[in-house]
Amino acid sequence: MIVLGIETSCDETAAAVVTGQRQILSNEVLSQLDEHRPYGGVVPEIAARAHLDAIDHIIARAMATANVTYPELDAIAATGGPGLIGGVLVGVMTAKAIAAVHQKPFIGVNHLEGHALTVRLTGDADNNEVEFPYLLLLVSGGHCQLLIVEAAGAYRRLGTTIDDALGEAFDKSAKMLGLGYPGGPALEKWAMDGDPIRFDLPRPLKGRAGCDFSFSGLKTKVRQTIENLPAGPVTDRDKADICAAFQNAAGDVLIDRCNNAIDLFLAAHPAGRHLVVAGGVAANQSIRSRLAALCKARKLSFAAPPLDLCTDNAAMIAWAGLERLKAGDVDDLSFRPRPRWPLDPDAAPAIGGGVKA
Ligand code: KG4
Ligand code: ZN
């Protein structure tokens, strides 16, 4: 089976060709960083126009690199939500047009499902297939959730953020420190040279029951810490130490919440073996190594996609499309893009928020 995947839900225009044998034949990602940098964040209208300018070329390149012709494809999958609707529309309409012309199935993929299933494409540390069920920590710019992945399309949410997503907290803290855009990777770099205990930052919800997250208090304390520094420009030493303190506090919260989630996961699935991390923040080395250590302590296997498949890409969309195709679950051309699309529609709303869920 061969599937073309298209991703346009945020600020990456991406296309990839993937096979049912877990091979990535091509994986083209065009980032719009330069277009959005002057604004310090993603501007939806600029993103939609940039997707429109780039999409044909990126798809042509993905097909050429894969050395695959349209008739050889088994399906065309595109992110159908959640995300910035202008961009999602560009990807979905393009995919539908290709599907209609070549008489192939179209699959509208949930972007979060793309992140959630990436490890099934990339495998565990020994390149073995990661089998269902597994526990998933999904940490991106828009989401922060713990889920049990029971099968493709079957998710049970154990917890979610009641305010900010972790990637958002990384980005906003980085912005306050003037580290540039995008903030997450920059903050990680600065944290490497920092002292994580010089500044005392909160660990929201740590020690409390359940698996929900909250990061807005941490972000606020970063702002107050910066305001309380001596007058004048923030020094490099201060920047590095605040970054290290932030990353350490965020990591403590993740470990605490994951520990609770592991209890619930093993209670539901005593033979469950894997903790998986996915989404853009999963590219953070400090967070990856702390989760790996937690898995060792809890006798679970740890699986994470390679760094370039943690952030947004189309290989994950092609793969999620493949899993749907194998299950016979395809869409037709009446599919409507969905700006909001929870993985677990039955989950109870998070107390006090859940706006990102
Ligand atoms: O999954 P993703 O590419 O897009 C969404 O679906 O949201 O995630 C992007 C987020 C951004 O907030 C970005 O700052 C964060 O992931 N991120 C990181 C790192 N790389 C990307 N956060 C912390 N450390 C990183 N190395
Ligand atoms: Zn994403």
Short mmCIF file of C-alpha atoms and ligand atoms in Angstrom, two decimals:
data_model
loop_
_atom_site.label_atom_id
_atom_site.label_comp_id
_atom_site.label_asym_id
_atom_site.label_seq_id
_atom_site.Cartn_x
_atom_site.Cartn_y
_atom_site.Cartn_z
CA MET A 1 0.00 0.00 0.00
CA ILE A 2 1.25 3.50 -0.83
CA VAL A 3 -0.32 6.71 0.48
CA LEU A 4 0.37 10.39 -0.24
CA GLY A 5 -0.05 12.53 2.88
CA ILE A 6 -0.56 16.31 3.02
CA GLU A 7 -0.21 18.53 6.11
CA THR A 8 -1.22 22.21 6.19
CA SER A 9 -2.84 22.74 9.59
CA CYS A 10 -0.37 25.25 11.02
CA ASP A 11 2.82 26.80 9.64
CA GLU A 12 4.38 23.89 7.76
CA THR A 13 3.39 22.99 4.20
CA ALA A 14 4.25 19.31 3.96
CA ALA A 15 3.77 16.31 1.68
CA ALA A 16 5.07 12.76 2.03
CA VAL A 17 4.74 9.33 0.49
CA VAL A 18 4.72 6.34 2.86
CA THR A 19 4.24 2.59 2.37
CA GLY A 20 2.45 -0.03 4.43
CA GLN A 21 5.86 -1.61 5.12
CA ARG A 22 6.75 1.40 7.32
CA GLN A 23 8.93 3.01 4.63
CA ILE A 24 9.06 6.77 4.15
CA LEU A 25 9.68 7.21 0.43
CA SER A 26 9.68 11.01 0.69
CA ASN A 27 9.04 13.60 3.37
CA GLU A 28 8.99 17.24 2.20
CA VAL A 29 8.48 19.96 4.81
CA LEU A 30 8.48 23.65 3.95
CA SER A 31 8.45 25.78 7.07
CA GLN A 32 6.93 29.28 6.96
CA LEU A 33 9.12 30.55 9.81
CA ASP A 34 10.37 33.57 7.89
CA GLU A 35 6.86 34.74 7.00
CA HIS A 36 5.68 34.66 10.63
CA ARG A 37 8.86 35.71 12.44
CA PRO A 38 8.16 39.49 12.30
CA TYR A 39 4.92 38.86 14.25
CA GLY A 40 6.42 36.50 16.86
CA GLY A 41 3.78 33.84 16.16
CA VAL A 42 1.69 32.21 13.44
CA VAL A 43 -0.66 34.61 11.59
CA PRO A 44 -3.53 32.48 10.20
CA GLU A 45 -4.17 34.51 7.05
CA ILE A 46 -0.48 34.64 6.13
CA ALA A 47 -0.26 30.88 6.77
CA ALA A 48 -3.20 30.08 4.48
CA ARG A 49 -1.79 32.16 1.62
CA ALA A 50 1.68 30.66 2.04
CA HIS A 51 0.20 27.12 1.94
CA LEU A 52 -1.61 28.00 -1.26
CA ASP A 53 1.60 29.32 -2.85
CA ALA A 54 3.66 26.26 -1.90
CA ILE A 55 1.40 23.24 -1.92
CA ASP A 56 1.55 22.21 -5.61
CA HIS A 57 5.32 22.41 -5.67
CA ILE A 58 5.77 20.51 -2.39
CA ILE A 59 3.46 17.70 -3.53
CA ALA A 60 5.25 17.45 -6.89
CA ARG A 61 8.58 17.22 -5.06
CA ALA A 62 7.30 14.53 -2.68
CA MET A 63 6.02 12.44 -5.61
CA ALA A 64 9.24 12.90 -7.60
CA THR A 65 11.51 12.03 -4.66
CA ALA A 66 9.41 8.95 -3.91
CA ASN A 67 9.54 8.03 -7.61
CA VAL A 68 5.87 7.16 -7.48
CA THR A 69 3.17 8.06 -10.03
CA TYR A 70 -0.39 9.03 -9.09
CA PRO A 71 -1.92 5.81 -10.46
CA GLU A 72 0.36 3.85 -8.12
CA LEU A 73 -1.10 5.52 -5.02
CA ASP A 74 -3.70 3.66 -2.95
CA ALA A 75 -5.11 6.77 -1.30
CA ILE A 76 -4.55 10.48 -0.66
CA ALA A 77 -4.69 11.60 2.98
CA ALA A 78 -4.76 15.19 4.20
CA THR A 79 -5.02 16.77 7.64
CA GLY A 80 -8.74 17.54 8.05
CA GLY A 81 -8.37 19.29 11.42
CA PRO A 82 -7.92 20.39 14.13
CA GLY A 83 -5.94 23.45 13.11
CA LEU A 84 -6.10 26.84 11.40
CA ILE A 85 -9.04 26.44 9.09
CA GLY A 86 -7.63 28.41 6.13
CA GLY A 87 -4.62 26.14 5.92
CA VAL A 88 -6.62 22.96 6.50
CA LEU A 89 -8.93 23.94 3.63
CA VAL A 90 -5.97 24.33 1.25
CA GLY A 91 -4.68 20.84 2.06
CA VAL A 92 -8.08 19.15 2.00
CA MET A 93 -9.20 20.75 -1.28
CA THR A 94 -5.90 19.85 -2.96
CA ALA A 95 -6.09 16.25 -1.74
CA LYS A 96 -9.71 15.93 -2.82
CA ALA A 97 -8.84 17.25 -6.30
CA ILE A 98 -6.03 14.68 -6.71
CA ALA A 99 -8.31 11.92 -5.40
CA ALA A 100 -11.12 12.92 -7.79
CA VAL A 101 -8.89 13.15 -10.86
CA HIS A 102 -7.16 9.83 -10.21
CA GLN A 103 -10.22 8.08 -8.78
CA LYS A 104 -8.52 7.21 -5.49
CA PRO A 105 -9.91 7.18 -1.95
CA PHE A 106 -9.60 10.41 0.05
CA ILE A 107 -8.97 10.27 3.80
CA GLY A 108 -9.39 13.29 6.10
CA VAL A 109 -6.94 12.65 8.93
CA ASN A 110 -7.10 14.03 12.46
CA HIS A 111 -3.78 15.88 12.94
CA LEU A 112 -3.58 14.60 16.52
CA GLU A 113 -4.01 11.04 15.28
CA GLY A 114 -1.05 11.68 12.98
CA HIS A 115 1.10 12.52 16.03
CA ALA A 116 -0.43 9.67 18.03
CA LEU A 117 0.37 6.96 15.47
CA THR A 118 3.81 8.17 14.30
CA VAL A 119 5.64 5.64 16.50
CA ARG A 120 3.84 2.84 14.70
CA LEU A 121 5.61 4.07 11.57
CA THR A 122 9.01 4.71 13.15
CA GLY A 123 9.08 1.82 15.67
CA ASP A 124 10.58 1.58 19.16
CA ALA A 125 14.26 2.00 20.06
CA ASP A 126 14.99 -1.41 18.48
CA ASN A 127 12.91 -0.56 15.39
CA ASN A 128 10.24 -3.07 16.38
CA GLU A 129 6.61 -2.23 15.70
CA VAL A 130 4.87 -0.53 18.64
CA GLU A 131 1.71 -2.51 19.29
CA PHE A 132 -1.59 -1.34 20.71
CA PRO A 133 -2.48 -0.52 23.41
CA TYR A 134 0.01 2.14 24.54
CA LEU A 135 0.03 5.15 26.81
CA LEU A 136 0.57 8.40 24.91
CA LEU A 137 1.78 11.78 26.12
CA LEU A 138 0.85 14.21 23.35
CA VAL A 139 2.64 17.52 23.83
CA SER A 140 2.49 20.13 21.08
CA GLY A 141 1.88 23.81 20.50
CA GLY A 142 -1.88 23.39 20.77
CA HIS A 143 -2.35 20.30 22.93
CA CYS A 144 -1.15 18.63 26.10
CA GLN A 145 -2.91 15.34 26.79
CA LEU A 146 -2.43 11.85 28.19
CA LEU A 147 -4.33 9.17 26.27
CA ILE A 148 -4.56 5.43 26.05
CA VAL A 149 -4.26 4.48 22.38
CA GLU A 150 -6.30 1.30 22.10
CA ALA A 151 -6.35 1.14 18.30
CA ALA A 152 -6.29 3.53 15.37
CA GLY A 153 -9.43 5.59 15.96
CA ALA A 154 -9.89 4.37 19.56
CA TYR A 155 -8.52 6.77 22.16
CA ARG A 156 -9.29 7.16 25.86
CA ARG A 157 -8.25 10.51 27.29
CA LEU A 158 -6.92 10.34 30.83
CA GLY A 159 -6.08 14.02 31.19
CA THR A 160 -5.62 17.30 29.36
CA THR A 161 -4.50 20.84 30.03
CA ILE A 162 -6.95 23.09 31.81
CA ASP A 163 -5.30 26.20 30.33
CA ASP A 164 -2.19 26.41 28.13
CA ALA A 165 -0.57 23.66 26.08
CA LEU A 166 3.05 22.97 27.03
CA GLY A 167 4.43 24.09 23.64
CA GLU A 168 2.54 27.35 24.06
CA ALA A 169 4.10 27.86 27.52
CA PHE A 170 7.55 27.18 26.02
CA ASP A 171 6.88 29.66 23.19
CA LYS A 172 5.47 32.41 25.40
CA SER A 173 8.22 32.11 28.01
CA ALA A 174 10.81 32.24 25.24
CA LYS A 175 9.12 35.33 23.80
CA MET A 176 9.21 37.11 27.18
CA LEU A 177 12.94 36.44 27.31
CA GLY A 178 13.41 37.72 23.75
CA LEU A 179 14.76 34.38 22.52
CA GLY A 180 13.15 34.66 19.09
CA TYR A 181 10.69 32.50 17.26
CA PRO A 182 9.95 29.61 17.41
CA GLY A 183 10.53 29.62 21.14
CA GLY A 184 10.54 25.95 22.15
CA PRO A 185 13.80 24.89 20.49
CA ALA A 186 15.46 28.22 21.45
CA LEU A 187 14.49 27.80 25.11
CA GLU A 188 15.91 24.28 25.11
CA LYS A 189 19.25 25.57 23.77
CA TRP A 190 19.51 28.31 26.38
CA ALA A 191 18.54 25.88 29.17
CA MET A 192 21.58 23.72 28.39
CA ASP A 193 23.91 26.32 29.95
CA GLY A 194 21.57 27.30 32.78
CA ASP A 195 21.34 26.60 36.51
CA PRO A 196 17.93 24.98 37.08
CA ILE A 197 17.72 25.81 40.80
CA ARG A 198 18.68 29.50 40.96
CA PHE A 199 15.07 30.57 40.30
CA ASP A 200 12.16 28.87 42.03
CA LEU A 201 9.28 28.23 39.63
CA PRO A 202 5.98 26.48 40.47
CA ARG A 203 5.00 22.94 39.43
CA PRO A 204 1.23 23.32 38.89
CA LEU A 205 -0.90 20.29 39.92
CA LYS A 206 2.17 18.27 40.95
CA GLY A 207 1.25 15.78 43.68
CA ARG A 208 -2.46 16.09 42.95
CA ALA A 209 -4.60 13.16 41.83
CA GLY A 210 -5.42 12.73 38.15
CA CYS A 211 -3.66 13.41 34.89
CA ASP A 212 -4.65 16.97 34.00
CA PHE A 213 -2.10 19.71 33.35
CA SER A 214 -1.90 23.45 33.97
CA PHE A 215 0.88 25.69 32.71
CA SER A 216 -0.45 29.24 32.91
CA GLY A 217 0.80 29.73 36.50
CA LEU A 218 4.28 28.63 35.45
CA LYS A 219 4.22 31.09 32.56
CA THR A 220 3.04 33.93 34.83
CA LYS A 221 5.85 33.21 37.30
CA VAL A 222 8.38 33.40 34.46
CA ARG A 223 7.06 36.89 33.69
CA GLN A 224 7.24 37.94 37.35
CA THR A 225 10.75 36.52 37.67
CA ILE A 226 11.86 38.62 34.69
CA GLU A 227 10.16 41.72 36.13
CA ASN A 228 11.91 41.22 39.48
CA LEU A 229 15.38 41.15 37.96
CA PRO A 230 17.61 44.20 38.53
CA ALA A 231 16.85 47.07 36.14
CA GLY A 232 18.51 46.97 32.72
CA PRO A 233 18.67 44.34 29.99
CA VAL A 234 18.28 40.70 31.00
CA THR A 235 21.76 39.13 31.05
CA ASP A 236 22.64 35.94 29.23
CA ARG A 237 23.22 34.29 32.63
CA ASP A 238 19.68 35.22 33.75
CA LYS A 239 18.19 33.99 30.46
CA ALA A 240 19.94 30.64 30.67
CA ASP A 241 18.99 30.15 34.34
CA ILE A 242 15.33 31.03 33.79
CA CYS A 243 15.19 28.66 30.80
CA ALA A 244 16.76 25.85 32.82
CA ALA A 245 14.32 26.47 35.69
CA PHE A 246 11.36 26.50 33.31
CA GLN A 247 12.38 23.29 31.56
CA ASN A 248 13.03 21.60 34.88
CA ALA A 249 9.66 22.63 36.33
CA ALA A 250 7.81 21.57 33.15
CA GLY A 251 9.65 18.23 33.22
CA ASP A 252 8.72 17.67 36.89
CA VAL A 253 5.06 18.24 36.07
CA LEU A 254 5.14 15.87 33.09
CA ILE A 255 6.80 13.10 35.13
CA ASP A 256 4.29 13.49 37.98
CA ARG A 257 1.28 13.41 35.63
CA CYS A 258 2.70 10.50 33.59
CA ASN A 259 3.28 8.52 36.78
CA ASN A 260 -0.43 8.79 37.61
CA ALA A 261 -1.34 7.93 34.02
CA ILE A 262 0.85 4.81 34.09
CA ASP A 263 -1.16 3.56 37.11
CA LEU A 264 -4.42 4.03 35.20
CA PHE A 265 -2.98 2.53 32.01
CA LEU A 266 -1.71 -0.60 33.75
CA ALA A 267 -4.98 -0.98 35.68
CA ALA A 268 -6.86 -0.97 32.36
CA HIS A 269 -4.24 -2.97 30.43
CA PRO A 270 -2.03 -5.05 32.78
CA ALA A 271 -0.02 -6.35 29.82
CA GLY A 272 0.51 -2.83 28.36
CA ARG A 273 4.18 -2.22 27.58
CA HIS A 274 4.84 1.21 26.07
CA LEU A 275 4.86 4.86 27.03
CA VAL A 276 5.01 6.97 23.88
CA VAL A 277 5.66 10.69 23.60
CA ALA A 278 4.65 12.64 20.49
CA GLY A 279 4.10 16.20 19.23
CA GLY A 280 6.52 19.09 18.79
CA VAL A 281 7.63 19.27 22.46
CA ALA A 282 8.64 15.60 22.20
CA ALA A 283 11.68 16.91 20.29
CA ASN A 284 13.00 18.27 23.61
CA GLN A 285 15.98 16.13 24.68
CA SER A 286 15.68 16.87 28.37
CA ILE A 287 12.02 15.83 28.40
CA ARG A 288 12.78 12.73 26.34
CA SER A 289 15.52 11.57 28.68
CA ARG A 290 13.42 12.18 31.79
CA LEU A 291 10.54 10.17 30.31
CA ALA A 292 12.96 7.39 29.35
CA ALA A 293 14.16 7.27 32.98
CA LEU A 294 10.57 7.15 34.23
CA CYS A 295 9.88 4.22 31.91
CA LYS A 296 12.91 2.40 33.23
CA ALA A 297 11.71 2.88 36.81
CA ARG A 298 8.19 1.74 35.91
CA LYS A 299 9.44 -1.16 33.74
CA LEU A 300 7.84 0.13 30.57
CA SER A 301 9.41 0.54 27.17
CA PHE A 302 9.82 4.13 25.97
CA ALA A 303 9.13 5.05 22.35
CA ALA A 304 9.47 8.44 20.68
CA PRO A 305 9.60 9.44 17.02
CA PRO A 306 12.90 10.77 15.63
CA LEU A 307 13.18 14.52 16.18
CA ASP A 308 12.10 15.57 12.69
CA LEU A 309 8.92 13.51 12.95
CA CYS A 310 7.95 15.03 16.33
CA THR A 311 7.20 18.43 14.83
CA ASP A 312 4.57 18.77 12.12
CA ASN A 313 5.16 16.71 8.98
CA ALA A 314 3.15 14.84 6.37
CA ALA A 315 4.70 11.38 6.85
CA MET A 316 2.60 11.06 10.00
CA ILE A 317 -0.52 12.06 8.06
CA ALA A 318 0.21 9.54 5.30
CA TRP A 319 0.78 6.85 7.93
CA ALA A 320 -2.44 7.62 9.83
CA GLY A 321 -4.18 7.51 6.44
CA LEU A 322 -2.65 4.09 5.82
CA GLU A 323 -3.91 2.77 9.14
CA ARG A 324 -7.39 4.08 8.31
CA LEU A 325 -7.21 2.59 4.79
CA LYS A 326 -6.22 -0.82 6.20
CA ALA A 327 -9.28 -0.63 8.46
CA GLY A 328 -11.46 0.23 5.43
CA ASP A 329 -12.26 3.60 6.97
CA VAL A 330 -12.05 6.17 4.16
CA ASP A 331 -13.94 9.42 3.56
CA ASP A 332 -15.75 10.70 0.53
CA LEU A 333 -15.49 14.08 -1.15
CA SER A 334 -18.22 15.53 1.08
CA PHE A 335 -15.75 15.47 4.02
CA ARG A 336 -15.80 18.82 5.84
CA PRO A 337 -12.66 20.19 7.54
CA ARG A 338 -12.98 20.43 11.31
CA PRO A 339 -11.24 23.29 13.18
CA ARG A 340 -11.89 21.33 16.40
CA TRP A 341 -11.66 17.58 16.44
CA PRO A 342 -10.99 15.81 19.76
CA LEU A 343 -9.42 12.34 19.67
CA ASP A 344 -11.73 11.19 22.43
CA PRO A 345 -15.12 12.84 21.85
CA ASP A 346 -16.56 11.06 24.91
CA ALA A 347 -14.01 12.46 27.38
CA ALA A 348 -15.45 14.54 30.19
CA PRO A 349 -14.49 18.22 29.82
CA ALA A 350 -11.50 19.17 31.97
CA ILE A 351 -12.48 20.98 35.16
CA GLY A 352 -11.89 24.72 34.88
CA GLY A 353 -11.07 24.80 31.21
CA GLY A 354 -10.31 22.19 28.60
CA VAL A 355 -10.42 24.86 25.92
CA LYS A 356 -7.63 23.16 24.02
CA ALA A 357 -9.13 19.71 24.24
O1 KG4 B 1 3.43 19.44 16.86
P1 KG4 B 1 3.91 20.80 16.50
O2 KG4 B 1 4.98 20.93 15.43
O3 KG4 B 1 2.72 21.72 16.07
C1 KG4 B 1 1.47 21.60 16.68
O4 KG4 B 1 0.70 20.69 16.27
O5 KG4 B 1 1.24 22.37 17.64
O6 KG4 B 1 4.43 21.49 17.85
C2 KG4 B 1 4.97 22.77 17.86
C3 KG4 B 1 5.36 23.12 19.28
C4 KG4 B 1 5.78 24.57 19.43
O7 KG4 B 1 5.16 25.11 20.58
C5 KG4 B 1 7.29 24.46 19.60
O8 KG4 B 1 7.86 25.51 20.32
C6 KG4 B 1 7.41 23.14 20.34
O9 KG4 B 1 6.46 22.30 19.72
N1 KG4 B 1 8.76 22.58 20.24
C7 KG4 B 1 9.58 22.40 21.29
C8 KG4 B 1 10.80 21.91 20.78
N2 KG4 B 1 10.66 21.77 19.43
C9 KG4 B 1 9.39 22.19 19.12
N3 KG4 B 1 9.41 22.65 22.61
C10 KG4 B 1 10.43 22.38 23.43
N4 KG4 B 1 11.63 21.89 23.01
C11 KG4 B 1 11.85 21.65 21.70
N5 KG4 B 1 13.03 21.17 21.29
ZN ZN B 2 1.27 19.05 15.44
#
